[in-house]
Amino acid sequence: MSERRPPMIPPGPARVTAADDFDRAQPLMTATRRRQSLLAAPGSPQRQVLARGLFLVAALLSFLLSIGLWFTGSRQEALFVGLWVPSILALGAFYFAGLERD
């Protein structure tokens, strides 16, 4: 019968002992850090920077779309999309006010 081996457990940052183990653990530690930054707590500084950027990018895209619609002759659509800008920014302000309250 074949010999049954225990499953391989990748070395974590605390288990690194030798230089060659450290070199092999680098991609794993980088992937772990990347996953932790994406799954950061809602009130964490990383998540706040990401949220602020997303609100500003959404408002900027809405503004640019409104300008594009205005100059292509779709005036009513441009005004409708242009009203999204303050709404998106207000939503962002409420989001950050809620974070500060907690």
CSV table of N, CA and C in Angstrom, one decimal:
chain,number,residue,atom,x,y,z
A,1,MET,N,0.8,-1.2,0.0
A,1,MET,CA,0.0,0.0,0.0
A,1,MET,C,0.9,1.2,0.0
A,2,SER,N,0.3,2.3,-0.5
A,2,SER,CA,1.1,3.5,-0.6
A,2,SER,C,1.1,4.2,0.8
A,3,GLU,N,2.2,4.9,1.0
A,3,GLU,CA,2.3,5.6,2.3
A,3,GLU,C,1.5,6.8,2.3
A,4,ARG,N,0.8,7.1,3.3
A,4,ARG,CA,-0.1,8.2,3.4
A,4,ARG,C,0.7,9.4,4.1
A,5,ARG,N,0.8,10.5,3.4
A,5,ARG,CA,1.5,11.7,3.9
A,5,ARG,C,0.6,12.7,4.4
A,6,PRO,N,0.9,13.4,5.5
A,6,PRO,CA,0.1,14.5,5.9
A,6,PRO,C,0.0,15.6,4.9
A,7,PRO,N,-1.0,16.4,4.8
A,7,PRO,CA,-1.1,17.5,3.9
A,7,PRO,C,0.0,18.5,4.1
A,8,MET,N,0.5,19.1,3.0
A,8,MET,CA,1.5,20.1,3.1
A,8,MET,C,0.9,21.4,3.6
A,9,ILE,N,1.4,22.0,4.6
A,9,ILE,CA,1.0,23.3,5.2
A,9,ILE,C,2.0,24.3,4.8
A,10,PRO,N,1.7,25.3,4.0
A,10,PRO,CA,2.7,26.3,3.6
A,10,PRO,C,3.2,27.0,4.9
A,11,PRO,N,4.5,27.3,4.9
A,11,PRO,CA,5.1,28.0,6.0
A,11,PRO,C,4.5,29.4,6.1
A,12,GLY,N,4.1,29.8,7.3
A,12,GLY,CA,3.6,31.2,7.5
A,12,GLY,C,4.8,32.0,8.0
A,13,PRO,N,4.5,33.3,8.2
A,13,PRO,CA,5.6,34.2,8.6
A,13,PRO,C,6.3,33.8,9.9
A,14,ALA,N,5.5,33.1,10.8
A,14,ALA,CA,6.1,32.8,12.1
A,14,ALA,C,6.9,31.5,12.0
A,15,ARG,N,6.7,30.7,11.0
A,15,ARG,CA,7.4,29.4,10.8
A,15,ARG,C,8.7,29.5,10.0
A,16,VAL,N,9.0,30.6,9.5
A,16,VAL,CA,10.2,30.7,8.6
A,16,VAL,C,11.4,30.6,9.5
A,17,THR,N,12.3,29.7,9.2
A,17,THR,CA,13.5,29.5,10.0
A,17,THR,C,14.8,29.6,9.2
A,18,ALA,N,14.8,29.1,8.0
A,18,ALA,CA,16.0,29.2,7.1
A,18,ALA,C,15.9,30.1,6.0
A,19,ALA,N,17.0,30.5,5.4
A,19,ALA,CA,17.0,31.5,4.3
A,19,ALA,C,16.2,31.0,3.1
A,20,ASP,N,16.3,29.7,2.8
A,20,ASP,CA,15.6,29.1,1.6
A,20,ASP,C,14.1,29.1,1.9
A,21,ASP,N,13.7,28.8,3.1
A,21,ASP,CA,12.3,28.8,3.5
A,21,ASP,C,11.7,30.2,3.4
A,22,PHE,N,12.5,31.2,3.8
A,22,PHE,CA,12.1,32.6,3.7
A,22,PHE,C,11.8,33.0,2.2
A,23,ASP,N,12.7,32.5,1.3
A,23,ASP,CA,12.5,32.9,-0.1
A,23,ASP,C,11.3,32.2,-0.6
A,24,ARG,N,11.0,31.0,-0.2
A,24,ARG,CA,9.8,30.3,-0.7
A,24,ARG,C,8.5,30.9,-0.1
A,25,ALA,N,8.6,31.5,1.1
A,25,ALA,CA,7.4,32.0,1.8
A,25,ALA,C,7.1,33.4,1.3
A,26,GLN,N,7.9,34.1,0.6
A,26,GLN,CA,7.7,35.5,0.2
A,26,GLN,C,6.4,35.6,-0.6
A,27,PRO,N,6.2,34.8,-1.7
A,27,PRO,CA,4.9,34.9,-2.4
A,27,PRO,C,3.7,34.7,-1.6
A,28,LEU,N,3.8,33.7,-0.7
A,28,LEU,CA,2.7,33.4,0.2
A,28,LEU,C,2.4,34.6,1.1
A,29,MET,N,3.4,35.2,1.7
A,29,MET,CA,3.2,36.3,2.6
A,29,MET,C,2.6,37.5,1.8
A,30,THR,N,3.1,37.7,0.6
A,30,THR,CA,2.6,38.8,-0.2
A,30,THR,C,1.1,38.6,-0.5
A,31,ALA,N,0.7,37.4,-0.9
A,31,ALA,CA,-0.7,37.1,-1.2
A,31,ALA,C,-1.5,37.2,0.1
A,32,THR,N,-1.0,36.8,1.2
A,32,THR,CA,-1.7,37.0,2.5
A,32,THR,C,-2.0,38.5,2.8
A,33,ARG,N,-0.9,39.3,2.6
A,33,ARG,CA,-1.1,40.7,2.9
A,33,ARG,C,-2.1,41.3,1.9
A,34,ARG,N,-2.0,40.9,0.6
A,34,ARG,CA,-3.0,41.4,-0.4
A,34,ARG,C,-4.4,41.1,0.0
A,35,ARG,N,-4.6,39.8,0.5
A,35,ARG,CA,-6.0,39.4,0.9
A,35,ARG,C,-6.4,40.2,2.1
A,36,GLN,N,-5.5,40.4,3.0
A,36,GLN,CA,-5.9,41.1,4.2
A,36,GLN,C,-6.2,42.6,3.9
A,37,SER,N,-5.5,43.2,3.0
A,37,SER,CA,-5.9,44.6,2.6
A,37,SER,C,-7.2,44.6,1.9
A,38,LEU,N,-7.6,43.6,1.1
A,38,LEU,CA,-8.9,43.7,0.5
A,38,LEU,C,-10.0,43.4,1.4
A,39,LEU,N,-9.7,42.6,2.5
A,39,LEU,CA,-10.8,42.2,3.4
A,39,LEU,C,-10.6,43.0,4.7
A,40,ALA,N,-10.1,44.2,4.6
A,40,ALA,CA,-9.9,45.1,5.8
A,40,ALA,C,-11.2,45.4,6.4
A,41,ALA,N,-11.2,45.7,7.7
A,41,ALA,CA,-12.4,46.0,8.5
A,41,ALA,C,-13.0,47.3,7.9
A,42,PRO,N,-14.3,47.4,7.9
A,42,PRO,CA,-15.0,48.6,7.3
A,42,PRO,C,-14.5,49.9,7.8
A,43,GLY,N,-14.1,50.0,9.0
A,43,GLY,CA,-13.6,51.3,9.5
A,43,GLY,C,-12.1,51.5,9.3
A,44,SER,N,-11.4,50.6,8.7
A,44,SER,CA,-9.9,50.7,8.6
A,44,SER,C,-9.5,51.8,7.7
A,45,PRO,N,-8.3,52.3,7.9
A,45,PRO,CA,-7.8,53.4,7.0
A,45,PRO,C,-7.7,52.9,5.5
A,46,GLN,N,-7.4,51.7,5.3
A,46,GLN,CA,-7.3,51.2,3.9
A,46,GLN,C,-8.6,51.2,3.2
A,47,ARG,N,-9.6,50.8,3.9
A,47,ARG,CA,-11.0,50.8,3.4
A,47,ARG,C,-11.5,52.2,3.2
A,48,GLN,N,-11.2,53.1,4.1
A,48,GLN,CA,-11.6,54.5,3.9
A,48,GLN,C,-11.0,55.1,2.7
A,49,VAL,N,-9.7,54.9,2.5
A,49,VAL,CA,-9.1,55.4,1.3
A,49,VAL,C,-9.7,54.9,0.0
A,50,LEU,N,-10.0,53.6,0.0
A,50,LEU,CA,-10.6,53.0,-1.2
A,50,LEU,C,-12.0,53.5,-1.4
A,51,ALA,N,-12.8,53.7,-0.3
A,51,ALA,CA,-14.1,54.2,-0.4
A,51,ALA,C,-14.1,55.7,-0.9
A,52,ARG,N,-13.2,56.5,-0.4
A,52,ARG,CA,-13.1,57.9,-0.8
A,52,ARG,C,-12.8,57.9,-2.3
A,53,GLY,N,-11.8,57.1,-2.7
A,53,GLY,CA,-11.5,57.1,-4.1
A,53,GLY,C,-12.6,56.7,-5.0
A,54,LEU,N,-13.4,55.6,-4.6
A,54,LEU,CA,-14.5,55.2,-5.4
A,54,LEU,C,-15.6,56.2,-5.5
A,55,PHE,N,-15.9,56.9,-4.4
A,55,PHE,CA,-16.9,58.0,-4.5
A,55,PHE,C,-16.4,59.1,-5.4
A,56,LEU,N,-15.2,59.5,-5.3
A,56,LEU,CA,-14.7,60.6,-6.2
A,56,LEU,C,-14.6,60.2,-7.6
A,57,VAL,N,-14.2,58.9,-7.9
A,57,VAL,CA,-14.2,58.5,-9.3
A,57,VAL,C,-15.6,58.4,-9.9
A,58,ALA,N,-16.5,57.9,-9.1
A,58,ALA,CA,-17.9,57.8,-9.6
A,58,ALA,C,-18.5,59.2,-9.9
A,59,ALA,N,-18.2,60.2,-9.0
A,59,ALA,CA,-18.7,61.5,-9.3
A,59,ALA,C,-18.0,62.2,-10.5
A,60,LEU,N,-16.7,61.9,-10.7
A,60,LEU,CA,-16.0,62.4,-11.8
A,60,LEU,C,-16.5,61.8,-13.1
A,61,LEU,N,-16.7,60.5,-13.1
A,61,LEU,CA,-17.2,59.9,-14.3
A,61,LEU,C,-18.6,60.4,-14.7
A,62,SER,N,-19.4,60.6,-13.7
A,62,SER,CA,-20.8,61.2,-13.9
A,62,SER,C,-20.7,62.6,-14.5
A,63,PHE,N,-19.8,63.4,-14.0
A,63,PHE,CA,-19.5,64.7,-14.5
A,63,PHE,C,-19.1,64.7,-15.9
A,64,LEU,N,-18.1,63.8,-16.2
A,64,LEU,CA,-17.6,63.8,-17.6
A,64,LEU,C,-18.7,63.2,-18.6
A,65,LEU,N,-19.5,62.3,-18.1
A,65,LEU,CA,-20.6,61.8,-19.0
A,65,LEU,C,-21.6,62.9,-19.2
A,66,SER,N,-21.9,63.7,-18.2
A,66,SER,CA,-22.8,64.8,-18.4
A,66,SER,C,-22.3,65.8,-19.4
A,67,ILE,N,-21.0,66.1,-19.3
A,67,ILE,CA,-20.4,67.1,-20.3
A,67,ILE,C,-20.5,66.5,-21.7
A,68,GLY,N,-20.2,65.2,-21.8
A,68,GLY,CA,-20.2,64.5,-23.1
A,68,GLY,C,-21.6,64.6,-23.7
A,69,LEU,N,-22.6,64.3,-22.8
A,69,LEU,CA,-24.0,64.3,-23.3
A,69,LEU,C,-24.4,65.7,-23.7
A,70,TRP,N,-24.0,66.7,-22.9
A,70,TRP,CA,-24.4,68.1,-23.2
A,70,TRP,C,-23.9,68.5,-24.6
A,71,PHE,N,-22.6,68.2,-24.9
A,71,PHE,CA,-22.1,68.7,-26.2
A,71,PHE,C,-22.4,67.8,-27.4
A,72,THR,N,-23.1,66.7,-27.1
A,72,THR,CA,-23.6,65.9,-28.2
A,72,THR,C,-25.0,66.2,-28.5
A,73,GLY,N,-25.6,67.1,-27.8
A,73,GLY,CA,-27.0,67.5,-28.1
A,73,GLY,C,-28.0,66.9,-27.2
A,74,SER,N,-27.7,66.0,-26.3
A,74,SER,CA,-28.7,65.4,-25.4
A,74,SER,C,-28.7,66.2,-24.1
A,75,ARG,N,-29.4,67.4,-24.2
A,75,ARG,CA,-29.4,68.3,-23.1
A,75,ARG,C,-30.1,67.8,-21.8
A,76,GLN,N,-31.3,67.2,-22.0
A,76,GLN,CA,-32.0,66.7,-20.9
A,76,GLN,C,-31.3,65.5,-20.2
A,77,GLU,N,-30.7,64.6,-21.0
A,77,GLU,CA,-30.0,63.5,-20.4
A,77,GLU,C,-28.8,64.0,-19.6
A,78,ALA,N,-28.1,65.1,-20.2
A,78,ALA,CA,-27.0,65.7,-19.6
A,78,ALA,C,-27.3,66.3,-18.2
A,79,LEU,N,-28.5,66.9,-18.1
A,79,LEU,CA,-28.9,67.5,-16.8
A,79,LEU,C,-29.2,66.4,-15.8
A,80,PHE,N,-29.8,65.3,-16.3
A,80,PHE,CA,-30.2,64.2,-15.4
A,80,PHE,C,-28.9,63.6,-14.9
A,81,VAL,N,-28.0,63.3,-15.7
A,81,VAL,CA,-26.7,62.7,-15.3
A,81,VAL,C,-25.9,63.6,-14.5
A,82,GLY,N,-26.0,64.9,-14.8
A,82,GLY,CA,-25.3,65.9,-14.0
A,82,GLY,C,-25.8,66.0,-12.6
A,83,LEU,N,-27.0,65.7,-12.3
A,83,LEU,CA,-27.6,65.7,-11.0
A,83,LEU,C,-27.0,64.5,-10.1
A,84,TRP,N,-26.4,63.5,-10.8
A,84,TRP,CA,-25.9,62.4,-10.0
A,84,TRP,C,-24.6,62.9,-9.2
A,85,VAL,N,-23.9,63.9,-9.7
A,85,VAL,CA,-22.7,64.3,-9.1
A,85,VAL,C,-22.9,64.7,-7.6
A,86,PRO,N,-23.7,65.6,-7.3
A,86,PRO,CA,-23.9,66.0,-5.9
A,86,PRO,C,-24.5,64.8,-5.1
A,87,SER,N,-25.4,64.0,-5.7
A,87,SER,CA,-25.9,62.9,-5.0
A,87,SER,C,-24.9,61.9,-4.6
A,88,ILE,N,-24.0,61.6,-5.5
A,88,ILE,CA,-22.9,60.6,-5.2
A,88,ILE,C,-22.0,61.2,-4.1
A,89,LEU,N,-21.7,62.5,-4.2
A,89,LEU,CA,-20.8,63.1,-3.2
A,89,LEU,C,-21.5,63.2,-1.8
A,90,ALA,N,-22.8,63.4,-1.8
A,90,ALA,CA,-23.6,63.4,-0.6
A,90,ALA,C,-23.6,62.0,0.0
A,91,LEU,N,-23.8,61.0,-0.8
A,91,LEU,CA,-23.8,59.6,-0.3
A,91,LEU,C,-22.4,59.3,0.3
A,92,GLY,N,-21.3,59.8,-0.3
A,92,GLY,CA,-20.0,59.6,0.3
A,92,GLY,C,-19.9,60.3,1.6
A,93,ALA,N,-20.4,61.5,1.7
A,93,ALA,CA,-20.4,62.3,3.0
A,93,ALA,C,-21.1,61.6,4.1
A,94,PHE,N,-22.3,61.0,3.8
A,94,PHE,CA,-23.1,60.3,4.7
A,94,PHE,C,-22.4,59.0,5.2
A,95,TYR,N,-21.7,58.3,4.2
A,95,TYR,CA,-21.0,57.1,4.5
A,95,TYR,C,-19.8,57.4,5.5
A,96,PHE,N,-19.1,58.5,5.3
A,96,PHE,CA,-18.0,58.8,6.2
A,96,PHE,C,-18.5,59.4,7.5
A,97,ALA,N,-19.6,60.1,7.5
A,97,ALA,CA,-20.2,60.6,8.8
A,97,ALA,C,-20.6,59.4,9.6
A,98,GLY,N,-21.1,58.3,9.0
A,98,GLY,CA,-21.5,57.1,9.7
A,98,GLY,C,-20.3,56.4,10.3
A,99,LEU,N,-19.2,56.4,9.6
A,99,LEU,CA,-18.0,55.8,10.1
A,99,LEU,C,-17.4,56.5,11.3
A,100,GLU,N,-17.5,57.8,11.2
A,100,GLU,CA,-16.9,58.6,12.4
A,100,GLU,C,-17.8,58.5,13.6
A,101,ARG,N,-19.1,58.2,13.4
A,101,ARG,CA,-20.0,58.1,14.6
A,101,ARG,C,-19.7,56.8,15.3
A,102,ASP,N,-19.4,55.8,14.6
A,102,ASP,CA,-19.1,54.5,15.3
A,102,ASP,C,-17.8,54.5,16.0
